[in-house]
Coordinates of C-alpha atoms in Angstrom, one line a residue:
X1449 CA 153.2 -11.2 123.4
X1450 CA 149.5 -11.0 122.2
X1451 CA 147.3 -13.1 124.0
X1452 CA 145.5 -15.4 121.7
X1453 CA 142.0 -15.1 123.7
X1454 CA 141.8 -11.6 122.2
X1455 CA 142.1 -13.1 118.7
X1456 CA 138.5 -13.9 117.9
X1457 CA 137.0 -10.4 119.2
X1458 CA 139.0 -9.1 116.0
X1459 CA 137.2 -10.7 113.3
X1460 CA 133.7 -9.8 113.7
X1461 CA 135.2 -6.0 114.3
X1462 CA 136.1 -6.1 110.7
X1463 CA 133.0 -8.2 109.6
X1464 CA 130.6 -5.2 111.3
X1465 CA 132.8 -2.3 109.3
X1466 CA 132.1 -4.5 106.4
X1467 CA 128.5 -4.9 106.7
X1468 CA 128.3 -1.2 107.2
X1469 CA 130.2 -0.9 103.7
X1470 CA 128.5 -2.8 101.9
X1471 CA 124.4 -1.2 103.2
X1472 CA 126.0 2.5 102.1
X1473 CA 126.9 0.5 98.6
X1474 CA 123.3 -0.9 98.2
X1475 CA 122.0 2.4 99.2
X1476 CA 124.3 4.4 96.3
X1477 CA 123.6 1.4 94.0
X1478 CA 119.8 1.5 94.6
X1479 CA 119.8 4.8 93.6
X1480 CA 121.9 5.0 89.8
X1481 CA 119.6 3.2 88.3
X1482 CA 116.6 5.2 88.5
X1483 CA 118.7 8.5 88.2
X1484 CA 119.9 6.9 84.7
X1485 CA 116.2 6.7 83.4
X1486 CA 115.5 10.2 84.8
X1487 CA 118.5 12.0 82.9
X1488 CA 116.6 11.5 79.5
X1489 CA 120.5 10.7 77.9
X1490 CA 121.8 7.6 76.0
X1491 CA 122.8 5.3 78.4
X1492 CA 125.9 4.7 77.3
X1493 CA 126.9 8.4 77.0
X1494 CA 126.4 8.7 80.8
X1495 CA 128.7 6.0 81.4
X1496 CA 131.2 7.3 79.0
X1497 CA 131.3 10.9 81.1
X1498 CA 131.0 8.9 84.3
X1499 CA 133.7 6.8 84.0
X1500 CA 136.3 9.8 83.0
X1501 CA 135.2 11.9 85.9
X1502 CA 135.4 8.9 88.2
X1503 CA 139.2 8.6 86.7
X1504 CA 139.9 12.5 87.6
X1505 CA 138.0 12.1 91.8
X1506 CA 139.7 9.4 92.1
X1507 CA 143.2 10.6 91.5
X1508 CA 143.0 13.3 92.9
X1509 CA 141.6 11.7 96.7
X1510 CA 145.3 9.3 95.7
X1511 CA 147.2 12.4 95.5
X1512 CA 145.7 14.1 98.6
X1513 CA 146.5 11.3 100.8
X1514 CA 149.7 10.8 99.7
X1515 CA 150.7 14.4 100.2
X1516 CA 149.0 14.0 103.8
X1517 CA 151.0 10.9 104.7
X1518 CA 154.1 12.2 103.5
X1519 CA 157.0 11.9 106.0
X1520 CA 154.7 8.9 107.9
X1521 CA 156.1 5.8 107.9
X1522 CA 155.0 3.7 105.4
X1523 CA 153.2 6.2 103.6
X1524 CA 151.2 6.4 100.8
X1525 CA 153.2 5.0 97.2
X1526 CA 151.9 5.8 93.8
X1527 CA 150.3 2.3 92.2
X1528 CA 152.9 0.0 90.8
X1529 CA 153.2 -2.4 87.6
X1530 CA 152.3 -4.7 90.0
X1531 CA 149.0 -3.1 91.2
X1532 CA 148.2 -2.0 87.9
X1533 CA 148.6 -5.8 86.5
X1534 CA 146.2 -7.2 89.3
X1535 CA 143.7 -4.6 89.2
X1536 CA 143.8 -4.5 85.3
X1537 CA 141.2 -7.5 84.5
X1538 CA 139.2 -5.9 87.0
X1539 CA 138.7 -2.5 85.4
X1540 CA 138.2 -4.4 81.9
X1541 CA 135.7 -6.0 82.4
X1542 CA 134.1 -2.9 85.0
X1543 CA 134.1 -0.9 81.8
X1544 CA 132.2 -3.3 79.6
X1545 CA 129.9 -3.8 82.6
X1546 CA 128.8 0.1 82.9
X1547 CA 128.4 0.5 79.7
X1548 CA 125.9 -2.5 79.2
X1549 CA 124.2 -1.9 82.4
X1550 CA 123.4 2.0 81.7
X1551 CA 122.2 1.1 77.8
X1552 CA 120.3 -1.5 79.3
X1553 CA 118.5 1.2 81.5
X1554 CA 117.4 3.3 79.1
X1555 CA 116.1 0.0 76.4
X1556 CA 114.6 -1.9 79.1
X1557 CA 112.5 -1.8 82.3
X1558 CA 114.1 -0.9 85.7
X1559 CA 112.2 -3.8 87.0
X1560 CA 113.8 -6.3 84.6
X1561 CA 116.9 -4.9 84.9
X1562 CA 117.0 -5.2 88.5
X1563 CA 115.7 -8.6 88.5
X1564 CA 118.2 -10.2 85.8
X1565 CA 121.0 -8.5 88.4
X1566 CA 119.5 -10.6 91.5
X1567 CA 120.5 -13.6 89.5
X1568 CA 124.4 -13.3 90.6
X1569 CA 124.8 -15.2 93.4
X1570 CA 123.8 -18.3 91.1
X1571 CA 127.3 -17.6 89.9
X1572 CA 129.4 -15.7 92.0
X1573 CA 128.5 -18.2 95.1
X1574 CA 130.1 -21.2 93.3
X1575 CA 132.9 -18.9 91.6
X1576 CA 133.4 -17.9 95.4
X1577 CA 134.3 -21.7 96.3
X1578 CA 135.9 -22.5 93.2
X1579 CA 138.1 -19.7 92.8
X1580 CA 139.1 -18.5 97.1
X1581 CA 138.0 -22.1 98.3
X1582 CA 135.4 -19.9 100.4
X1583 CA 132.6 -22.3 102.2
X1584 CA 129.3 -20.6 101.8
X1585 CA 127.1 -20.7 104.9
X1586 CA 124.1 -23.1 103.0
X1587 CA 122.1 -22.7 106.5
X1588 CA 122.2 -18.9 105.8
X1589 CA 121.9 -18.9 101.9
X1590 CA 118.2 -20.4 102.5
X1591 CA 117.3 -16.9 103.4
X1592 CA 118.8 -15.7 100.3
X1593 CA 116.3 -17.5 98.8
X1594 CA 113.3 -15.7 100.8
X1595 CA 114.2 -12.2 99.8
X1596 CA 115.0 -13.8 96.8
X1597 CA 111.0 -14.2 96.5
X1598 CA 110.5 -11.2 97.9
X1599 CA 112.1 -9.4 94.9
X1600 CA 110.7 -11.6 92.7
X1601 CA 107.0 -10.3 93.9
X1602 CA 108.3 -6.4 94.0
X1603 CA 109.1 -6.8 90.3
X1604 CA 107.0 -8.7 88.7
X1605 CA 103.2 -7.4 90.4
X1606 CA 103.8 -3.9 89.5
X1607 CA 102.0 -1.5 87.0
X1608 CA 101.1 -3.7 83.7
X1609 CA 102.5 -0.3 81.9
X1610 CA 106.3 -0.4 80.8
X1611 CA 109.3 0.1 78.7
X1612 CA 110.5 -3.7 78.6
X1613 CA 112.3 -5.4 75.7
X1614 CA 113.8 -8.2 74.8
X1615 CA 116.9 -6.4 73.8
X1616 CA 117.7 -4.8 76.9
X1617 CA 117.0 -7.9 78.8
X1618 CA 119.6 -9.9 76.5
X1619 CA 122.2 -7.0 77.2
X1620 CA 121.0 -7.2 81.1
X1621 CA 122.5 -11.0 80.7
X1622 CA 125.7 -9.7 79.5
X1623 CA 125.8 -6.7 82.0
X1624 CA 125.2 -10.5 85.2
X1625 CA 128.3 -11.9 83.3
X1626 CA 130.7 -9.3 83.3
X1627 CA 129.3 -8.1 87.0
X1628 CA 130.2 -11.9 87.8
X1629 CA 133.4 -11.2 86.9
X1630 CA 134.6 -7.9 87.9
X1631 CA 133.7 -9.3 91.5
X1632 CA 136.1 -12.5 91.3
X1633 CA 138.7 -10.5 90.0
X1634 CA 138.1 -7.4 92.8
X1635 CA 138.5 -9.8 95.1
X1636 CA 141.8 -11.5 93.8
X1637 CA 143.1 -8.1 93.5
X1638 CA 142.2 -7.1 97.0
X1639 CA 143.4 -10.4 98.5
X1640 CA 147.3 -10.1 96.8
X1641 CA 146.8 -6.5 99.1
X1642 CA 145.9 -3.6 97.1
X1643 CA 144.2 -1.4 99.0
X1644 CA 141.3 0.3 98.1
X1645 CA 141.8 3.6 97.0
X1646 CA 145.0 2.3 94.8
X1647 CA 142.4 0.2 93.3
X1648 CA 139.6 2.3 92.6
X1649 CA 142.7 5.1 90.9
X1650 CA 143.8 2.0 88.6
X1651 CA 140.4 0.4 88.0
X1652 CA 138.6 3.7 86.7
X1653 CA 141.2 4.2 83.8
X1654 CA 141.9 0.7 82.9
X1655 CA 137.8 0.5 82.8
X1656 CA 138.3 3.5 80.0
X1657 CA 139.9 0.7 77.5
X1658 CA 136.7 -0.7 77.2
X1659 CA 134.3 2.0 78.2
X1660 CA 135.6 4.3 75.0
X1661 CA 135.4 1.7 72.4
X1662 CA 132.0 1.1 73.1
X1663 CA 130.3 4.1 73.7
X1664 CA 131.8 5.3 70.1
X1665 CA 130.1 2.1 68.9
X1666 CA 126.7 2.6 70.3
X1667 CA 126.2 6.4 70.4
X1668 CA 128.9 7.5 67.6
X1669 CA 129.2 11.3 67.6
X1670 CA 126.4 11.5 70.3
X1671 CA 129.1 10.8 72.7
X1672 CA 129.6 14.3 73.2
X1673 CA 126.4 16.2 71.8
X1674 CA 123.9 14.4 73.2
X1675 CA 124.5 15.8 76.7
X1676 CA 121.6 18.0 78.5
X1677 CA 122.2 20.0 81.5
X1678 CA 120.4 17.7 83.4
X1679 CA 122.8 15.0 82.1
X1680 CA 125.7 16.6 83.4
X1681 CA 124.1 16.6 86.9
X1682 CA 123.3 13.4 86.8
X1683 CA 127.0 12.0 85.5
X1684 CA 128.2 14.7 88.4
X1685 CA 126.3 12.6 91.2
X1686 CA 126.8 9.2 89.9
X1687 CA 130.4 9.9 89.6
X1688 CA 130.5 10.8 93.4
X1689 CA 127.3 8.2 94.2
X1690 CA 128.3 5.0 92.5
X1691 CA 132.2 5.6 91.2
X1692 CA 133.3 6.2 94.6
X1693 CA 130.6 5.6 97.0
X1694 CA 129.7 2.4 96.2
X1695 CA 132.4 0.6 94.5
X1696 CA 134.6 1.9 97.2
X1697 CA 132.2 0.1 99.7
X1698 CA 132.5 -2.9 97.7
X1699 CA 136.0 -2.8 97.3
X1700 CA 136.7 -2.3 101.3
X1701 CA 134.6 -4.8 102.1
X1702 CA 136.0 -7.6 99.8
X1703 CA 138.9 -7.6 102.6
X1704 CA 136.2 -8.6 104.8
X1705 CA 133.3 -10.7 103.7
X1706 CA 133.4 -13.4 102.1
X1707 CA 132.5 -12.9 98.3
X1708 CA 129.1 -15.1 98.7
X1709 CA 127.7 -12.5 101.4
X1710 CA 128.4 -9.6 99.8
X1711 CA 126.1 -10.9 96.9
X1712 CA 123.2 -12.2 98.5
X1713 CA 123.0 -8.9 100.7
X1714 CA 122.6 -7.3 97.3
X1715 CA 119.7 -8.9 96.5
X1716 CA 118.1 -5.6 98.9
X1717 CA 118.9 -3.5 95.9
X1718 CA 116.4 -4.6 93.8
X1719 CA 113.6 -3.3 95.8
X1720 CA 115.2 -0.2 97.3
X1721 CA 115.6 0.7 93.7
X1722 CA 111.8 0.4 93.0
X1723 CA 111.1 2.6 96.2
X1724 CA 113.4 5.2 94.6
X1725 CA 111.8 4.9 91.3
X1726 CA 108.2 5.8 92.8
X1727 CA 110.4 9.1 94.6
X1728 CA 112.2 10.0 91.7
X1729 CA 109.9 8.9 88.7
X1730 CA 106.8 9.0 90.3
X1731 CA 106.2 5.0 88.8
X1732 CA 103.8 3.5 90.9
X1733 CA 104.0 0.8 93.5
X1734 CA 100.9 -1.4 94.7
X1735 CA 100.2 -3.0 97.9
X1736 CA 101.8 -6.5 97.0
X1737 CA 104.6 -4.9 96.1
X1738 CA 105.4 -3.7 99.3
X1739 CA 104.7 -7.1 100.8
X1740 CA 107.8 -8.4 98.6
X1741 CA 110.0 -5.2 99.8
X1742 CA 109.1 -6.5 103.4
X1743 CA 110.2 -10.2 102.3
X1744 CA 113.4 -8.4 101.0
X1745 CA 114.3 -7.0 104.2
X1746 CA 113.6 -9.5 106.5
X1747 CA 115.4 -12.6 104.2
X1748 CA 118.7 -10.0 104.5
X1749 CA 118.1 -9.3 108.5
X1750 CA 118.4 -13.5 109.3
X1751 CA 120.9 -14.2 106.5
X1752 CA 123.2 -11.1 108.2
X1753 CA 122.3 -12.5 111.4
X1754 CA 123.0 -16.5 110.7
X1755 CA 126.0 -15.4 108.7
X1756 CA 127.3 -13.5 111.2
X1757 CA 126.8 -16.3 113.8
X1758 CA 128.7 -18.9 111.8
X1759 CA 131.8 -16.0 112.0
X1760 CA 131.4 -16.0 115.4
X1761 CA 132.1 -19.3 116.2
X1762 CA 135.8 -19.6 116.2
X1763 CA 136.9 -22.3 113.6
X1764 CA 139.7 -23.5 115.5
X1765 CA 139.8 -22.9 119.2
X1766 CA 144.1 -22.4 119.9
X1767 CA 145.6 -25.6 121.0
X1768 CA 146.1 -26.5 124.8
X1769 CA 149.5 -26.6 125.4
X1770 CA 151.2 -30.4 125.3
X1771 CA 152.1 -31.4 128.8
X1772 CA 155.2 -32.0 129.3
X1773 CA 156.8 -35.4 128.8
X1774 CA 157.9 -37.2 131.8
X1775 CA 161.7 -37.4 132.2
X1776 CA 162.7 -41.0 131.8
X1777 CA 165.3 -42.1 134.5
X1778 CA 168.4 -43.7 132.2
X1779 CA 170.6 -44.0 135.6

């Protein structure tokens, strides 16, 4: 028999392997968008390439672990219709999403674009509740709010020089919307137990459906001609980076965080993503900036920390055992 005093200790075991997910998916994540600006292609034509090599790496890490667990006992299966139906609305709306988000890149800021992304938690905290009757920690979400700030100063007290448009920010709302989305329906997917790597091998190809479309409507023929070298690097690492990095970060840690941390960590990538821009692009960053990047990190250290508190305390402590009842004497 398990003792139920060893029940507790269990919980924030999985809730420390999902924080650790979910920094290495900022990290990747932090990281795509400056490499988009830097490979000098259409936006969309990098996620159109992206999204078919992610199909193929995927795949293939299925296959490899299912001929390594053949013979185990309850080894690795290839996805059902049922998988495939639960992950489908997922990879749908994924597809739309990277191919807005990388167009949006290259017709727009960084600095917008990253800021318009912060905005998710005003929808995915209440979709959260709604939608897995999840009850935000509201102590901890006032931190939130201080990196919050903090982005807010990283983005918009940097170099009066820039490549923002109205355009791309209009598409940026679209790219919060489907984001918003793909979430709620990761984490339905994840919760009816597919696991992650069955995921990712459905999501990627189902993503295609929408991916294709649209990158023949935006870049036509371009598609495949208006690939550099360079390109092909960068579509090499993002596949690898992002496509199974990150979203395989996410993914795992849906099956432990709730769906409201996960987003309010992200709010980090914002000005991890303007450090990397200054590496990679050599864009510049002033002082106050780096006052907002410090606002960032220290807003995610207490909201981790209170989160992590309030998973701590047990919800419900196990019942004492009833004593008992006396035996009633009927002589």
């Amino acid at each position: 028999m398990t003792d139920s005093r060893t029940q507790p200790a269990e919980q924030p075991a999985g809730a420390s392997v999902g924080l650790v997910a979910m920094v290495a998916a900022i990290v990747a994540f932090s990281l795509s968008t400056p490499l988009v600006k830097w490979a000098g292609v259409t936006g969309v034509v990098l996620a159109f390439w992206r999204m078919w090599l992610s199909v193929g790496t995927w795949w293939l890490t299925l296959a490899m672990l299912r001929r390594r667990a053949r013979g185990t006992v309850g080894g690795i299966d290839w996805p059902t219709r049922r998988t495939w139906k639960l992950v489908a609305p997922a990879g749908l709306l994924f597809g739309m999403n990277i191919s807005l988000l990388f167009t949006a890149v290259t017709r727009t800021s960084i600095a917008h674009v990253e800021f318009i992304a912060t905005l998710s938690p005003l929808t995915v905290v209440p979709a959260g509740a709604l939608f897995f009757g999840e009850r935000p920690n509201w102590s901890a979400l006032r931190f939130g709010a201080i990196s919050l700030v903090g982005v807010a100063i990283v983005l918009f007290f940097g170099p009066t020089s820039g490549s923002a448009s109205v355009g791309g920010d209009l598409i940026m709302l679209l790219v919060l919307c489907s984001w918003t989305g793909y979430l709620i329906f990761t984490k339905r997917a994840r919760a009816a137990g597919v696991d992650t790597v069955s995921f990712m091998a459905c999501m990627m190809p189902t993503g295609l459906i929408t991916a294709v479309p649209m990158a023949l409507l935006i870049a036509g023929d371009g598609v495949v001609t208006d690939m550099t070298g360079r390109g092909w690097i960068i579509v090499v690492v993002l596949a690898l980076l992002t496509g199974m990095v990150a979203h395989g970060c996410i993914a795992f840690a849906q099956q432990h965080l709730p769906i409201a941390t996960i987003t309010v960590m992200q709010v980090a990538q914002p000005a991890l993503a303007v450090l990397f821009a200054f590496v990679i692009l050599a864009e510049e960053v002033r002082a106050l900036q780096v006052v907002g990047m410090a606002l960032v990190i220290v807003g995610i250290a207490l909201f981790t920390r209170t989160a992590q508190r309030h998973r701590l305390t047990p919800t419900s402590a196990p019942e004492p055992k009833p004593k008992p009842k006396p035996k009633v004497n009927t002589t």
